[in-house]
Short mmCIF file of C-alpha atoms in Angstrom, two decimals:
data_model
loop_
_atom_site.label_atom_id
_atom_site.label_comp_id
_atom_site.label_asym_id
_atom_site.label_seq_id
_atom_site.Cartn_x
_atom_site.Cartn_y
_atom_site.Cartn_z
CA UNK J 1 26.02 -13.61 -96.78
CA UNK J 2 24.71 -10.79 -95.08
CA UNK J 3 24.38 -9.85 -91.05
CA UNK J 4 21.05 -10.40 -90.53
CA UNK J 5 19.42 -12.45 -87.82
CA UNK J 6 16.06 -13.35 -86.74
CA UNK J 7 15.03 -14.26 -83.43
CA UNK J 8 11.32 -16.10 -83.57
CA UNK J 9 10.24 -15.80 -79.86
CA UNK J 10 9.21 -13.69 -77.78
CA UNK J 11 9.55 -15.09 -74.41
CA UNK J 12 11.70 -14.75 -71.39
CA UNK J 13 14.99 -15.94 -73.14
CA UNK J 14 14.78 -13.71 -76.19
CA UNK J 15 15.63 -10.52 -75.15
CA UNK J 16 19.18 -11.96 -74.28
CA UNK J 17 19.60 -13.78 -77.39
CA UNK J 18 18.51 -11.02 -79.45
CA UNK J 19 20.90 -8.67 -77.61
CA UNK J 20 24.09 -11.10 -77.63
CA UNK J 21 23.86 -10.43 -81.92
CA UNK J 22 23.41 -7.19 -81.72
CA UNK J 23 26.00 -6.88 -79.30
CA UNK J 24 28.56 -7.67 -82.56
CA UNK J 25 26.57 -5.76 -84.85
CA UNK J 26 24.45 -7.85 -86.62
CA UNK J 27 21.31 -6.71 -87.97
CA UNK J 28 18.41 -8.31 -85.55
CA UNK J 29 15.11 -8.98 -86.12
CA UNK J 30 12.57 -10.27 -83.15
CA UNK J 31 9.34 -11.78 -84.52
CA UNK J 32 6.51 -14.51 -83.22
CA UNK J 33 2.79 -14.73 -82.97
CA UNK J 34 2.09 -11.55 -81.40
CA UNK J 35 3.30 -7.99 -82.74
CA UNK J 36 3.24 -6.45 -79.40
CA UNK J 37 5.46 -8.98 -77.68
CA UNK J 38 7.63 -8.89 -80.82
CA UNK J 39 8.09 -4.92 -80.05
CA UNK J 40 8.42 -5.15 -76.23
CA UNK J 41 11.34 -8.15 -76.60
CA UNK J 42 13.18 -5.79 -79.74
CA UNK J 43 13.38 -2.83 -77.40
CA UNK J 44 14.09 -4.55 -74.06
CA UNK J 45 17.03 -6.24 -76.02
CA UNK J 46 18.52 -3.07 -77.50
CA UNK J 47 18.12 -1.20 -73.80
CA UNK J 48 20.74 -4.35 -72.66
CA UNK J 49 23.44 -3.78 -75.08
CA UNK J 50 22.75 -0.31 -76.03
CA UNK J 51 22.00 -1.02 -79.91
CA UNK J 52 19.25 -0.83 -82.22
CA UNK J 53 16.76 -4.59 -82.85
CA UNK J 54 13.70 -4.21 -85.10
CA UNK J 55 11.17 -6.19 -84.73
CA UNK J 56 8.92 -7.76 -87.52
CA UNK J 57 5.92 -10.05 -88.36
CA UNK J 58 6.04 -13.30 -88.76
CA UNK J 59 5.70 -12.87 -92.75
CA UNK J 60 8.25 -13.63 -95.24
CA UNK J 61 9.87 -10.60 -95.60
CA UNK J 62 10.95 -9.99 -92.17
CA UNK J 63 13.40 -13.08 -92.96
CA UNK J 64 14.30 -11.88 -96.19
CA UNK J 65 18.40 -11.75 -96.43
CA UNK J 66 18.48 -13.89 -93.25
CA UNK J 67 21.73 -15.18 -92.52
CA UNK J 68 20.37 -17.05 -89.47
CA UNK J 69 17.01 -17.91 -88.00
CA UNK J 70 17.10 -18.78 -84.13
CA UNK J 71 13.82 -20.57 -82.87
CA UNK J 72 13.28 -20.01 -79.38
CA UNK J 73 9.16 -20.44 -78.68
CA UNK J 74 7.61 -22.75 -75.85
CA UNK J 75 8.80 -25.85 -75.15
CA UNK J 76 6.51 -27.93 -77.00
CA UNK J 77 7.78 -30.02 -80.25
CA UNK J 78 4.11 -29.61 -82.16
CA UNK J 79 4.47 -26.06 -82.03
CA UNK J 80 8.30 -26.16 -83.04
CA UNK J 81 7.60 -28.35 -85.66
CA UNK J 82 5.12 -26.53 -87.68
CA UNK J 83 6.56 -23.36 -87.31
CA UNK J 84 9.94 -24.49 -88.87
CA UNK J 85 7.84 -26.17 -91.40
CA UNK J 86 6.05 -22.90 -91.82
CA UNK J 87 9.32 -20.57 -92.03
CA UNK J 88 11.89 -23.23 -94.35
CA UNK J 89 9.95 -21.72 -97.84
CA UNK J 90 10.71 -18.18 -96.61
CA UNK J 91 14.71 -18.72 -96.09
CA UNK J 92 17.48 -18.38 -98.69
CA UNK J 93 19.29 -22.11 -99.27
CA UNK J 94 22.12 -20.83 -97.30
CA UNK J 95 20.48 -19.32 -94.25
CA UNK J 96 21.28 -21.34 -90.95
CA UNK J 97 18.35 -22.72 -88.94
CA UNK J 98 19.13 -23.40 -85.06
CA UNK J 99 16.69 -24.02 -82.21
CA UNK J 100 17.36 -22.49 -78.78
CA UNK J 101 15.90 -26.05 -76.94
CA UNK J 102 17.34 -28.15 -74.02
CA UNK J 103 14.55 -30.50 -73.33
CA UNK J 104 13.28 -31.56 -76.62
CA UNK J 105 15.23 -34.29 -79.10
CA UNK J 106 16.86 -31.82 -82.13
CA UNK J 107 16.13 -34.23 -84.74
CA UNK J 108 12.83 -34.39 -83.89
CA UNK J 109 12.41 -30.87 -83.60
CA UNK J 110 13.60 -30.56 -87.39
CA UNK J 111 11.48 -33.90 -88.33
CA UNK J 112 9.72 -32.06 -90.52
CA UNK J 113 12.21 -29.87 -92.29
CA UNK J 114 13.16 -30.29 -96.10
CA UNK J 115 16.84 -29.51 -95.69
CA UNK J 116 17.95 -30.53 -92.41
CA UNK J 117 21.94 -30.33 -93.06
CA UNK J 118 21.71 -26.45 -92.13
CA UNK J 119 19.45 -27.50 -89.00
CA UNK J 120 21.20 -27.46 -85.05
CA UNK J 121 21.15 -26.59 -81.75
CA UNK J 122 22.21 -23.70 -80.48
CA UNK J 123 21.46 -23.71 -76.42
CA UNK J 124 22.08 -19.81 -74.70
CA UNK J 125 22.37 -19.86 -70.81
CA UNK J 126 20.53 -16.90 -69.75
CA UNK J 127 20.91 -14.33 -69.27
CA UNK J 128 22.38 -14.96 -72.98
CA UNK J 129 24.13 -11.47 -73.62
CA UNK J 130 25.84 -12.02 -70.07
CA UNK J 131 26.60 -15.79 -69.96
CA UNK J 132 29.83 -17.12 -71.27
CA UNK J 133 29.00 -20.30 -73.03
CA UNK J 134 26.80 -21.50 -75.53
CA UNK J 135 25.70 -24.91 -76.55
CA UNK J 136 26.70 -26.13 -80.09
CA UNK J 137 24.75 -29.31 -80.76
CA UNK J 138 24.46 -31.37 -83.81
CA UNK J 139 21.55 -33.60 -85.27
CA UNK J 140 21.55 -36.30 -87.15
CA UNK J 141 21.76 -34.51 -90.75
CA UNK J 142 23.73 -31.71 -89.56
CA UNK J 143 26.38 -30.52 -92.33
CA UNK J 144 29.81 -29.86 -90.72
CA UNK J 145 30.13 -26.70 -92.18
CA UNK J 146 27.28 -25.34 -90.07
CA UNK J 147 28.69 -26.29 -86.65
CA UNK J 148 31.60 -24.24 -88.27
CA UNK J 149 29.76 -21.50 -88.46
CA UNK J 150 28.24 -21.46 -85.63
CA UNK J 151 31.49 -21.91 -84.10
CA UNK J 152 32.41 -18.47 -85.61
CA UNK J 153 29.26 -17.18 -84.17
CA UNK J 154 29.97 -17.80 -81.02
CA UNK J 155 33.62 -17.06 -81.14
CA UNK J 156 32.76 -13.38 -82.34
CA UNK J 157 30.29 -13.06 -79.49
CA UNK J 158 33.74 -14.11 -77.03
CA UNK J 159 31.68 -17.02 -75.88
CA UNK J 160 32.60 -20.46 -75.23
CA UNK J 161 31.25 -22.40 -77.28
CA UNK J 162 30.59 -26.13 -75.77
CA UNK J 163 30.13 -28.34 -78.57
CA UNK J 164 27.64 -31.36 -77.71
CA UNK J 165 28.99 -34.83 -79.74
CA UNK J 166 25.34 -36.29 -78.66
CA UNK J 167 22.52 -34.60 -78.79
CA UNK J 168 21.58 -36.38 -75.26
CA UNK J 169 18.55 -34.64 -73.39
CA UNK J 170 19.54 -31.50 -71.57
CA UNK J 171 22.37 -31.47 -73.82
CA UNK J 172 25.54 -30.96 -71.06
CA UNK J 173 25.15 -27.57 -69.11
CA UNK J 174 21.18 -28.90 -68.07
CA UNK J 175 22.08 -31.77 -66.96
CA UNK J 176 24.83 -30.74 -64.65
CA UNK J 177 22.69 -28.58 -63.08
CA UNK J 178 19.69 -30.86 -63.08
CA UNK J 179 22.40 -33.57 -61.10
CA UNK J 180 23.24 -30.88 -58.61
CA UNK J 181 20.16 -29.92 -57.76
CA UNK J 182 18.81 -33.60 -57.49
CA UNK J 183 21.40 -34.28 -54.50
CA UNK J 184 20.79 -30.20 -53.23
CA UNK J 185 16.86 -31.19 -53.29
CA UNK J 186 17.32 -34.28 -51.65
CA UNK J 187 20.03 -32.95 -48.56
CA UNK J 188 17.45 -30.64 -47.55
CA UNK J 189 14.62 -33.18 -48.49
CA UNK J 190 16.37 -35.53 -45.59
CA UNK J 191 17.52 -32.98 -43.32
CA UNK J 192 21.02 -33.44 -43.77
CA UNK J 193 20.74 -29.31 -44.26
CA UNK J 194 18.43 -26.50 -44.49
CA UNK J 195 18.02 -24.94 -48.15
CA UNK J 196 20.81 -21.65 -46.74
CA UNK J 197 23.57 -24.07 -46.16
CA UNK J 198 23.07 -26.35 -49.05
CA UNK J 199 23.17 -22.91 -51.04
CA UNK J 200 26.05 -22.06 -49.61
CA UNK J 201 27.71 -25.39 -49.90
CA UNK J 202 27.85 -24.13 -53.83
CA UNK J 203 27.65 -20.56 -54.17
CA UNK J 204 30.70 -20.47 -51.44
CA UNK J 205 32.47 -23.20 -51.56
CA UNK J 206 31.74 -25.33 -55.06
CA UNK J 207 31.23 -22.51 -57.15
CA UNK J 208 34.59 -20.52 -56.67
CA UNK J 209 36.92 -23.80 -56.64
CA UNK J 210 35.18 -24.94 -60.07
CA UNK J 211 35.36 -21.08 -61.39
CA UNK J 212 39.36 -21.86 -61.03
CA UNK J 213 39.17 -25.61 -62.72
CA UNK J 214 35.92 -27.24 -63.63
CA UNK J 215 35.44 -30.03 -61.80
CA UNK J 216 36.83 -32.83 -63.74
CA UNK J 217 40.23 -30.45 -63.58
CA UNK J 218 39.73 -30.21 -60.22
CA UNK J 219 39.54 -33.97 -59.68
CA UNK J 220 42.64 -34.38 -61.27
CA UNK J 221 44.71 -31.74 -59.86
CA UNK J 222 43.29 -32.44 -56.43
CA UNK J 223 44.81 -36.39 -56.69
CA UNK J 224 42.58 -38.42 -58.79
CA UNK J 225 43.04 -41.45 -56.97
CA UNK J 226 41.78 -39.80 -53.63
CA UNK J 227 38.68 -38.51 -55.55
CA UNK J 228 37.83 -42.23 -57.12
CA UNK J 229 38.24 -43.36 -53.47
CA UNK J 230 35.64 -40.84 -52.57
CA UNK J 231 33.49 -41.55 -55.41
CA UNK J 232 33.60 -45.41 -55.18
CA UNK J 233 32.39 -44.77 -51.35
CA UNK J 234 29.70 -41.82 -52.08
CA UNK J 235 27.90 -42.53 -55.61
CA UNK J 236 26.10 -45.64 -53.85
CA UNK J 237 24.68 -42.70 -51.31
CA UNK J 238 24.00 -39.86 -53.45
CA UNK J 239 20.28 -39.48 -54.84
CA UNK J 240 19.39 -41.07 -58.20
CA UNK J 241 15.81 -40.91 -58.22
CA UNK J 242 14.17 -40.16 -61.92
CA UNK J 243 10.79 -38.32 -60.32
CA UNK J 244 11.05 -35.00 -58.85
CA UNK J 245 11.40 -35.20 -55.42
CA UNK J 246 8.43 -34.61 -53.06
CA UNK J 247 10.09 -31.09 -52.04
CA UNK J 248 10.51 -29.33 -55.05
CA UNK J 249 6.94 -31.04 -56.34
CA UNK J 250 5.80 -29.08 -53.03
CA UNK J 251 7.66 -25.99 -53.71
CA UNK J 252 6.28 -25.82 -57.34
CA UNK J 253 2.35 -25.52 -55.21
CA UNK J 254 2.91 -23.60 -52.99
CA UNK J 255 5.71 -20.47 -54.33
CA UNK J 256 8.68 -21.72 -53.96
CA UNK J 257 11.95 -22.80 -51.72
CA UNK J 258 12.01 -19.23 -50.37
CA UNK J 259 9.99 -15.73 -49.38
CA UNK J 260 11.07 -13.40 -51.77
CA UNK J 261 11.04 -9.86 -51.54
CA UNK J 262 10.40 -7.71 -53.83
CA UNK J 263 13.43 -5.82 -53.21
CA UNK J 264 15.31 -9.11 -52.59
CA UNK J 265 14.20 -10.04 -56.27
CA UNK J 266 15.35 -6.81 -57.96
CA UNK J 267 18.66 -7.24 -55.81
CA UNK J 268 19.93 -10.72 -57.45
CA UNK J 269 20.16 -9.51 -61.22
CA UNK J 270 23.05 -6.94 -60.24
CA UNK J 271 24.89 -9.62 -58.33
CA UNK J 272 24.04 -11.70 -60.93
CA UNK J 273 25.63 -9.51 -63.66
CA UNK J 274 28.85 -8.63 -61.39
CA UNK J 275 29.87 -12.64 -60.90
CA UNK J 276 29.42 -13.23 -64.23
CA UNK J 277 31.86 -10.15 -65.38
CA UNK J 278 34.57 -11.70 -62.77
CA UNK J 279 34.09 -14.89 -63.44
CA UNK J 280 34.97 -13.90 -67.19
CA UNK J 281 38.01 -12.32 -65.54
CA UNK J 282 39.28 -15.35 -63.64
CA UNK J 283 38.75 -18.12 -66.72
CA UNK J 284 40.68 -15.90 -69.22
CA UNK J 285 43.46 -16.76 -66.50
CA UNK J 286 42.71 -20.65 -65.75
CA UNK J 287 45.25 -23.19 -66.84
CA UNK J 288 44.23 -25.27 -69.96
CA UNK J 289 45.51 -28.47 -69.97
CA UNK J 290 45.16 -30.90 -72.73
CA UNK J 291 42.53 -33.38 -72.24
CA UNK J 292 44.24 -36.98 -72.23
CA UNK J 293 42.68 -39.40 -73.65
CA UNK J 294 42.27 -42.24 -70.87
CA UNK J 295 42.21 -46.22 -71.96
CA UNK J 296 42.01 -49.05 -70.33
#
């Protein structure tokens, strides 16, 4: 099977996605609705890795010799759906079909597929040529020997590939981060803390302890009994709401938490690049335990 992969999408994710494959030499292609966008996200992805991504219409020969189509357009299943539906005639029995979505349930996403055993998730962080994991995530009719190969995908791209048992909404990375900032939102929402120290609660002081041992290691190499002590006293106290809060509903109107700068903008994505570099550093040197399976 050959090399070739096309991205469908053209939004803020793509360029990283399209770049992470070319990255390990496989032949890109970036298509969607517009031809222009489709050129703009091929070359902004092969200025981040340094390689060359074509970019193609959305007509069956750009997915000619596909060996994988990744579907990562707006967040909207109606739109998801019949483009799939649109694209399956075009595709080789063999070519892999993934969607880059978080939010929306994966088998209904590929409700309206014909062959849904070569069908999954497959959830970047982005920036996804930078980021080190990637979300494996089986549906319903999902053949085992396509989480393999995905599994080889995202081996060859030296990520770490999370593989997702469930396909629960938000998969696993979104909701961890969706919990954290729920209780973030709602310390500064009650003045416990201003948004800086809450921030630096995690980017200081979370962020480099979990970098050394997620936090379930953590727990456990900490003294588990002390944390379920902790944990039996605080999870009655910590927020749980299933609304956005009032603040971030209020940030959403009026610009956001803070006053960005330009220049304080342009800043982050270089910071941004150099922790995750490190960080890559540090967990090819964290301990790895075997998980034990806990009974009652």
């Amino acid at each position: 099977m050959s090399r070739s992969v096309v991205i469908v999408g053209t939004g803020r994710v793509a360029p990283g996605i399209a770049a992470a494959f070319a990255a390990i030499d496989c032949d890109v292609v970036v298509t969607g609705r517009d031809d222009g966008r489709a050129s703009s996200c091929a070359a902004a992805a092969g200025t981040l890795v340094g390689a060359d991504v074509r970019c193609g219409g959305l007509v069956p020969e750009t997915f000619a010799g596909a060996r994988l189509v990744v579907e990562t357009v707006v967040e909207d299943l109606a739109v998801k759906q019949d483009l799939l539906a649109r694209i399956e005639p075009w595709l080789e029995e063999e070519t892999l079909i993934v969607s880059n979505t978080s939010s929306l349930p994966l088998d209904e996403v590929a409700a309206r597929l014909r062959d849904r055993t070569r069908f999954a998730g497959l959830h970047f962080l982005h920036p996804a040529h930078l980021t080190r994991v990637v979300e494996i995530v089986a549906g319903t009719d999902t053949a085992p020997q396509t989480i393999e190969a995905l599994l080889e995908l995202a081996v060859q791209m030296e990520k770490r590939p999370i593989v997702v048992r469930r396909a629960v909404p938000g998969y696993v990375w979104n909701r961890l981060q969706m919990a954290m900032l729920r209780e973030c939102l709602a310390l500064v929402e009650e003045g416990v803390a201003d948004a800086e120290s809450v921030d630096a609660a995690v980017a200081d002081g979370l962020a480099p302890r979990w970098l050394a041992a997620g936090p379930l290691a953590t727990a456990d190499a900490g003294g588990i009994a002390t944390f379920h002590e902790v944990a039996r006293q605080l999870f009655p106290a910590i927020a749980s709401g299933t609304e956005p809060p009032a603040l971030l509903t209020q940030a959403q109107r009026s610009g956001g938490l803070y006053d960005w700068t330009d220049d304080e903008r342009e800043a982050l994505d270089p910071v941004r690049r150099d922790a995750l570099k490190h960080g890559a550093e540090i967990a090819a040197r964290r301990p790895r335990p075997r998980p034990r399976t806990v009974t009652e």
